[in-house]
Every structure is written in C-alpha cells, then in structure tokens.
XYZ file of C-alpha atoms in Angstrom:
399
model
C 92.695 86.931 91.600
C 91.393 90.481 91.260
C 92.438 92.914 93.988
C 88.774 93.573 94.788
C 88.330 89.872 95.598
C 91.121 89.826 98.168
C 90.106 90.049 101.808
C 90.751 93.603 102.953
C 93.159 94.156 105.804
C 92.571 96.857 108.412
C 94.651 100.029 108.254
C 97.862 99.918 110.259
C 97.438 103.486 111.467
C 94.295 105.586 111.547
C 93.906 109.256 112.407
C 90.861 111.111 113.636
C 89.939 114.672 114.534
C 89.788 115.508 118.238
C 87.668 118.641 118.466
C 88.341 119.215 122.182
C 92.026 119.917 121.481
C 91.781 120.593 117.733
C 94.401 117.927 116.998
C 94.901 114.975 114.700
C 94.777 111.864 116.875
C 97.863 109.654 116.517
C 96.055 106.333 116.128
C 92.493 105.435 117.066
C 93.008 106.250 120.748
C 95.762 108.839 120.177
C 98.274 106.514 121.860
C 99.819 104.742 118.858
C 103.471 105.682 119.653
C 103.040 104.781 123.328
C 101.595 101.365 122.465
C 104.311 100.681 119.895
C 106.973 101.600 122.464
C 105.521 99.132 124.981
C 105.440 96.451 122.294
C 109.065 96.824 121.192
C 110.373 97.052 124.764
C 108.629 93.803 125.724
C 110.037 91.854 122.781
C 113.582 90.554 123.481
C 114.362 90.061 119.796
C 112.683 93.259 118.638
C 114.285 95.325 121.378
C 117.742 94.063 120.441
C 117.194 94.790 116.752
C 115.891 98.280 117.558
C 118.935 99.015 119.725
C 121.230 98.025 116.862
C 119.172 100.148 114.454
C 119.554 103.145 116.782
C 123.292 102.558 117.214
C 123.891 102.573 113.473
C 121.730 105.660 112.911
C 123.792 107.569 115.463
C 126.947 106.120 113.949
C 130.230 107.277 115.391
C 128.948 110.808 115.906
C 129.247 113.855 113.681
C 132.251 114.229 111.405
C 133.050 117.653 112.832
C 133.976 116.830 116.431
C 134.382 120.495 117.400
C 130.830 121.190 116.281
C 129.496 118.092 118.047
C 130.861 119.388 121.378
C 129.149 122.778 121.031
C 126.644 123.531 123.840
C 123.202 124.384 122.436
C 120.976 125.117 125.463
C 120.961 126.342 129.048
C 120.822 122.737 130.313
C 124.315 122.168 128.909
C 123.361 119.704 126.162
C 125.799 119.470 123.261
C 125.015 118.801 119.624
C 126.237 115.256 120.178
C 123.744 114.813 123.035
C 120.933 116.003 120.789
C 122.094 113.630 118.043
C 121.813 110.650 120.392
C 118.240 111.592 121.343
C 117.285 112.119 117.705
C 118.680 108.695 116.780
C 116.655 107.085 119.558
C 113.387 108.654 118.383
C 114.185 107.866 114.765
C 114.672 104.189 115.639
C 111.579 103.952 117.842
C 109.129 106.095 115.861
C 110.688 107.028 112.489
C 110.509 110.689 113.375
C 111.868 113.356 115.737
C 111.092 116.829 117.051
C 113.441 119.722 117.875
C 112.474 122.931 119.675
C 114.223 126.242 118.932
C 114.111 129.648 120.613
C 114.782 132.984 118.859
C 116.116 136.383 119.879
C 114.686 139.722 118.714
C 116.954 139.570 115.665
C 115.074 136.385 114.653
C 118.185 134.275 115.151
C 118.083 130.864 116.792
C 119.763 130.967 120.192
C 118.727 127.660 121.770
C 118.017 124.084 120.681
C 116.237 121.370 122.684
C 115.045 117.862 121.937
C 111.332 117.117 122.382
C 110.329 113.457 122.912
C 108.539 112.497 119.720
C 105.817 110.536 121.528
C 104.791 113.771 123.283
C 103.957 115.555 120.010
C 100.597 115.732 118.234
C 99.781 117.605 115.048
C 97.250 120.423 114.985
C 94.295 119.912 112.661
C 95.113 121.101 109.135
C 93.998 124.521 107.939
C 91.992 125.043 104.763
C 95.258 125.353 102.829
C 96.436 121.965 104.126
C 99.170 123.324 106.395
C 99.767 122.627 110.080
C 100.287 125.708 112.249
C 100.988 124.200 115.672
C 102.578 121.166 117.272
C 100.762 120.170 120.465
C 102.985 119.047 123.348
C 101.877 117.081 126.412
C 104.279 115.298 128.809
C 102.120 112.148 128.898
C 99.160 111.626 126.574
C 98.093 108.567 128.586
C 97.270 110.879 131.496
C 99.139 108.769 134.057
C 102.071 111.073 134.788
C 101.892 113.103 137.979
C 103.366 116.355 139.281
C 103.236 117.175 142.990
C 101.022 114.135 143.440
C 98.421 115.225 140.886
C 97.828 113.658 137.484
C 98.606 115.829 134.474
C 95.243 115.854 132.734
C 95.048 115.720 128.959
C 93.188 118.988 128.459
C 93.749 122.446 127.015
C 95.281 123.684 130.246
C 98.119 121.162 130.063
C 98.803 121.117 126.308
C 101.340 123.567 124.863
C 100.717 124.763 121.323
C 103.984 125.700 119.637
C 104.452 127.013 116.104
C 105.896 124.728 113.448
C 109.379 125.534 112.183
C 109.593 128.503 109.819
C 112.814 130.584 110.017
C 111.571 133.415 107.768
C 112.147 136.681 109.651
C 108.762 138.227 108.858
C 106.941 135.097 110.049
C 108.874 135.012 113.324
C 108.214 138.706 114.040
C 104.498 138.235 113.388
C 104.426 135.263 115.767
C 106.246 137.240 118.475
C 103.738 140.083 118.191
C 100.794 137.674 118.260
C 102.216 135.978 121.367
C 102.428 139.283 123.235
C 106.172 139.835 123.092
C 109.435 137.917 123.080
C 109.011 136.933 126.748
C 105.772 135.089 125.980
C 106.913 133.650 122.670
C 107.368 129.855 122.894
C 109.562 129.452 119.818
C 109.093 126.843 117.095
C 109.321 123.077 116.623
C 111.006 121.340 113.724
C 108.858 118.191 113.464
C 110.129 115.517 111.077
C 108.477 112.322 109.838
C 109.983 109.641 107.596
C 106.490 109.123 106.145
C 106.248 112.625 104.722
C 105.550 116.225 105.653
C 103.093 116.395 108.554
C 102.198 112.723 108.234
C 102.278 110.612 111.373
C 105.060 108.053 110.832
C 104.922 104.317 111.372
C 108.073 102.824 112.929
C 110.124 100.375 110.933
C 108.786 97.482 113.030
C 105.097 98.280 112.440
C 104.897 95.548 109.793
C 105.786 92.849 112.346
C 103.494 93.856 115.207
C 102.062 90.331 115.501
C 105.542 88.796 115.468
C 106.739 91.132 118.221
C 103.778 90.150 120.366
C 104.455 86.481 119.599
C 108.094 86.942 120.602
C 107.003 88.350 123.955
C 104.660 85.393 124.454
C 107.375 82.871 123.608
C 109.643 84.447 126.200
C 106.879 84.110 128.790
C 106.460 80.420 127.899
C 110.190 79.826 128.425
C 110.067 81.601 131.758
C 107.096 79.603 133.023
C 108.498 76.363 131.651
C 111.659 76.929 133.698
C 110.236 78.497 136.839
C 106.843 76.783 137.182
C 107.106 73.393 135.449
C 107.283 70.113 137.408
C 110.957 69.155 137.265
C 111.157 66.384 139.890
C 112.994 63.173 139.041
C 110.271 60.783 140.219
C 107.911 59.523 142.908
C 108.671 57.184 145.838
C 105.576 55.158 146.774
C 105.498 53.062 150.003
C 103.032 51.669 152.527
C 101.368 53.971 154.992
C 103.015 54.566 158.361
C 101.691 56.065 161.549
C 101.194 59.773 161.228
C 101.525 61.918 164.306
C 101.338 65.587 164.904
C 99.144 68.407 166.133
C 96.958 70.737 164.132
C 96.748 74.507 164.593
C 94.388 74.050 167.569
C 96.705 71.614 169.395
C 94.597 68.528 168.639
C 96.008 65.298 167.235
C 95.529 65.140 163.472
C 94.101 61.963 162.012
C 96.102 60.181 159.345
C 93.893 60.997 156.386
C 93.764 64.698 157.207
C 97.518 64.865 157.743
C 98.332 63.055 154.508
C 95.836 64.939 152.358
C 96.803 68.358 153.620
C 100.544 67.740 153.465
C 100.318 66.273 149.970
C 98.369 69.227 148.591
C 100.627 71.749 150.297
C 103.759 70.029 149.036
C 102.849 70.167 145.343
C 104.354 73.628 144.851
C 107.633 72.331 146.262
C 108.153 70.360 143.064
C 107.716 73.254 140.616
C 110.434 75.383 139.047
C 114.174 75.284 138.536
C 115.059 75.604 142.249
C 113.312 72.305 143.035
C 114.585 70.395 140.003
C 115.415 66.667 140.477
C 113.500 66.450 143.784
C 111.469 63.348 144.751
C 107.789 63.288 145.695
C 106.784 60.943 148.538
C 103.443 59.112 148.049
C 102.024 56.869 150.831
C 99.851 53.782 150.140
C 97.018 52.778 152.458
C 97.419 49.036 151.817
C 100.114 47.225 153.815
C 100.696 44.714 151.035
C 102.146 47.342 148.730
C 105.906 47.524 148.589
C 108.040 50.640 148.120
C 108.454 51.554 144.484
C 110.254 54.380 142.668
C 108.405 55.668 139.599
C 110.387 57.936 137.231
C 108.552 61.142 136.361
C 108.944 62.834 132.985
C 107.832 66.455 132.817
C 106.521 68.108 129.666
C 108.994 70.428 127.952
C 106.948 73.155 126.281
C 109.976 74.723 124.569
C 110.059 71.988 121.937
C 106.484 72.724 120.905
C 107.381 76.258 119.792
C 110.720 75.740 118.029
C 109.284 76.350 114.556
C 107.270 79.364 115.705
C 110.262 80.901 117.447
C 112.503 80.451 114.410
C 110.076 82.050 111.939
C 109.181 84.853 114.357
C 112.814 85.763 114.994
C 113.639 85.682 111.287
C 110.765 88.021 110.392
C 111.690 90.526 113.087
C 115.299 90.643 111.883
C 114.040 91.061 108.319
C 111.776 93.987 109.283
C 114.815 95.861 110.591
C 116.850 94.947 107.499
C 119.232 92.904 109.641
C 119.380 89.678 107.642
C 123.217 89.569 107.791
C 123.071 89.726 111.584
C 120.508 86.934 111.639
C 122.751 84.731 109.490
C 125.683 85.426 111.806
C 123.506 84.712 114.838
C 122.359 81.355 113.479
C 125.889 80.419 112.392
C 125.038 80.158 108.691
C 127.859 82.503 107.698
C 130.229 81.615 110.503
C 131.773 84.028 112.956
C 134.567 85.588 110.974
C 135.841 89.135 110.973
C 135.079 89.381 107.263
C 131.421 88.437 107.727
C 130.937 90.952 110.536
C 132.758 93.691 108.623
C 130.540 93.133 105.596
C 127.481 93.264 107.847
C 128.663 96.628 109.196
C 129.161 97.986 105.680
C 125.743 96.747 104.602
C 123.894 98.242 107.558
C 125.743 101.552 107.319
C 124.279 101.905 103.838
C 120.871 100.720 105.081
C 120.528 103.638 107.543
C 121.927 106.251 105.138
C 118.484 107.780 104.544
C 117.887 108.312 108.262
C 121.315 109.896 108.681
C 120.745 112.276 105.761
C 117.424 113.365 107.268
C 119.124 114.188 110.574
C 121.944 116.071 108.826
C 119.459 118.164 106.840
C 117.517 119.029 109.987
C 120.656 120.171 111.812
C 121.673 122.269 108.818
C 118.260 123.977 108.715
C 118.659 125.016 112.325
C 122.307 126.061 112.387
C 122.026 127.992 109.138
C 119.972 130.425 111.256
C 122.045 130.224 114.453
C 123.019 133.505 116.072
C 126.736 132.768 115.627
C 128.825 130.670 113.270
C 129.529 127.325 114.900
C 130.115 125.065 111.906
C 132.241 126.968 109.370
C 132.889 123.807 107.350
C 129.171 123.237 106.855
C 129.677 119.526 107.486
C 126.684 117.983 109.255
C 127.260 114.418 108.113
C 127.412 111.457 110.511
C 130.379 109.117 110.680
C 129.549 105.478 109.909
C 130.390 102.766 112.404
C 133.532 100.782 111.635
C 134.076 97.206 112.769
C 137.381 96.847 114.589
C 138.792 93.340 114.650
C 141.345 92.112 117.163
C 144.072 92.604 114.575
C 143.274 96.222 113.751
C 142.315 99.506 115.333
C 140.713 101.481 112.550
C 138.359 103.743 114.486
C 137.871 104.902 118.068
C 134.538 104.063 119.639
C 133.486 101.506 117.048
C 131.250 98.676 118.106
C 132.364 95.076 117.825
C 129.218 93.373 119.059
C 127.021 92.223 116.160
C-alpha cells in the first residue's frame, strides 16, 4: 500500500505561537509536560518503569566523588544533588534545564536546577535562534503565593538568556540588563530531540497503554472494594416485624422490610464484607427456609489479555524487556539473569549519561575556580550485587 493511502495519524506533539508572551507553546494548550507527568504518575506499571529509567540514568553518581560533593549554590546543593534532579527530568521529559550566574569577570559562580516543566522557549528570531527561556512556576495557573494564584502573564514570567559563555556576549547582556545586580544569568536548556526542539518523553509512544494501565488498576480496585462478595442468600417465611420509625410510630411490615432491604445492600459490597449472607424474607407461609449460593462476577478475568499486552508494551517503550522477562518468570530469578539485565540497561541509558556529562563540562569549564582537575564528568554505571559478592557500594539489587 502506498504511504499516501494509509490513514494519517495525528501529530504526537504540536507547537503554536503565543503572541501574548511571545513563546512557543509546548503542546496545543502549552501543558504537554504537565499532562504527561500526570499520566505517568497515575500508571502503576509506567511509573515503576520510569523510576528504574531514572535510577539507571543517575547511575552510582559521578566517578569523581570529590567533585560530586562540591557545593554549587547558596542553597547548599552539591553537584551530586544537581545530578539527581537532572536524571529525574531526563527520565520524565527527555530534557533538563540548568541556571547559571556570572561575576563581572564573566565566570560562572553559581549553578541551580530549573524544573524542566517550568520552561518554555521564546519564539525564534529571523535567524532561527532562541534568545530567551521563559520561566513560570506553574503554567497551569493553579499555584498560589500568599493566597493568590500566580497568573500566567508577563508580570509572572521570567525571561532569561539562553546559555552562551562567550565573554563579549555576557558583558553585552549585563549592560542591556542595567548592571550585574539586575542581570538574571543564563539557562542551559537541553533536549534529547535536538537543539531548541521541545522533547517528547520516552513513554510518549505508549500514551494509550499508560491510560489503559491506569484504568485496569481502577477496575481491580472497584472489583475488590465494591463488588458483591457475599457467600449466598438465606430465604425464609415472613415473621412479625416490629419497630418504630423516626417519628415514633409503629412501622408496618412492608415498609420495614423494603427499607431495611434497600439499606442493607451496601453491606454486602467490598472486601470487608466478603462471605457475608443476605437475609431475604418470603411473604408466603408455605415457603420453607432455603440457602441459595451466590456467585459474584470477577471482572479481573475479563481483562487478563489486555493487562498482559499493555504491561508488555510499556516495558518495551522503556527498553526494559529483560526486566519484563524476569518479572514474568520466563528467564527465572537468577543472579546471572539480573546481572545481564543491569549490563544491558547500563548501555541503554549511555546516551542520556553522555548528554549530562557534556552539559556539566560546558558549565564547569567556565567556573570561577578549578573544581575538577581530572576533567572527569562521567557517571558510574550501576552494578548488581548478589548475596555472594560486594562489588560496589550503593548498587541496587531490586530489578
């Protein structure tokens, strides 16, 4: 079949120009990263895979431990702290943002992490470059300060220059800002999808599966907590009903039975009331007591195939097929299988680690003092430690 004959799929990510703020919208409503975050956090399988992805990106920390313990800002954050935040954003969004401040000698004196979901690109210039990164603490407009919502408008959006450590450029920016005291520094904004291209997270390709996974979890919850789980019904002839209503009057039999029966239905739903017995009264005296077994509908069985395929696709999107095989027992639970899975996934996240190392090098090559004389910005891979060995401190054993 010719490609032109194939039904066209909608774009996964669209951008538009927002003239009010002069920015490139991140998604149709400018909330693509926020919506993707909600999606992955509500998927049990996807959230677990993303956590593992983040753990392997961060690895066992930087090779140079002295450098990793170096304090980089007035808040007391170390390089290792910044690395952890970068790894989190890389796993969730496939990008990260770092803010730097300069002194009058155009040397970097401070480094801070900026949440990637708070960043929006300025509209491109005629030359195709992006001059500013726009920062807002909450693009949804729900966050409050002192009881007031932080509006998404020009008054609450910070425009900060994109990273360019050339001395002449920095001096020109300082002058344009009105002096070093008013200069807001620069932001090193990185995307795995390319220079100044909004990235799509690694799990974008399985959006429908992540939503399905969330729905399946809801079905399991309701099946357990709200399903009828009584063992049966006891039916017997009608007796004499006595009692008073809310007004102190004697209730007639039909009213008492009908009301009590309706009110008692919720007492037979959920796991707490499992194996209970419902009492049904006959009106005819000829009827004898009878116990009728009651079989409830188990909705879990109806979604077994869907759950299996959904879980497999989510694992595949994160490149975690070895972990899926271990989880399902197809490769067994041996130290060799887990060790091989560690080695495989260490190589899988190598590109993300290299990107982080290059970004750190760009910044600390222009730091005001020498803090990494070895020039080693590489990240240590995770090592699986079995019960019989102790190869690396801080390694993770949980697959």
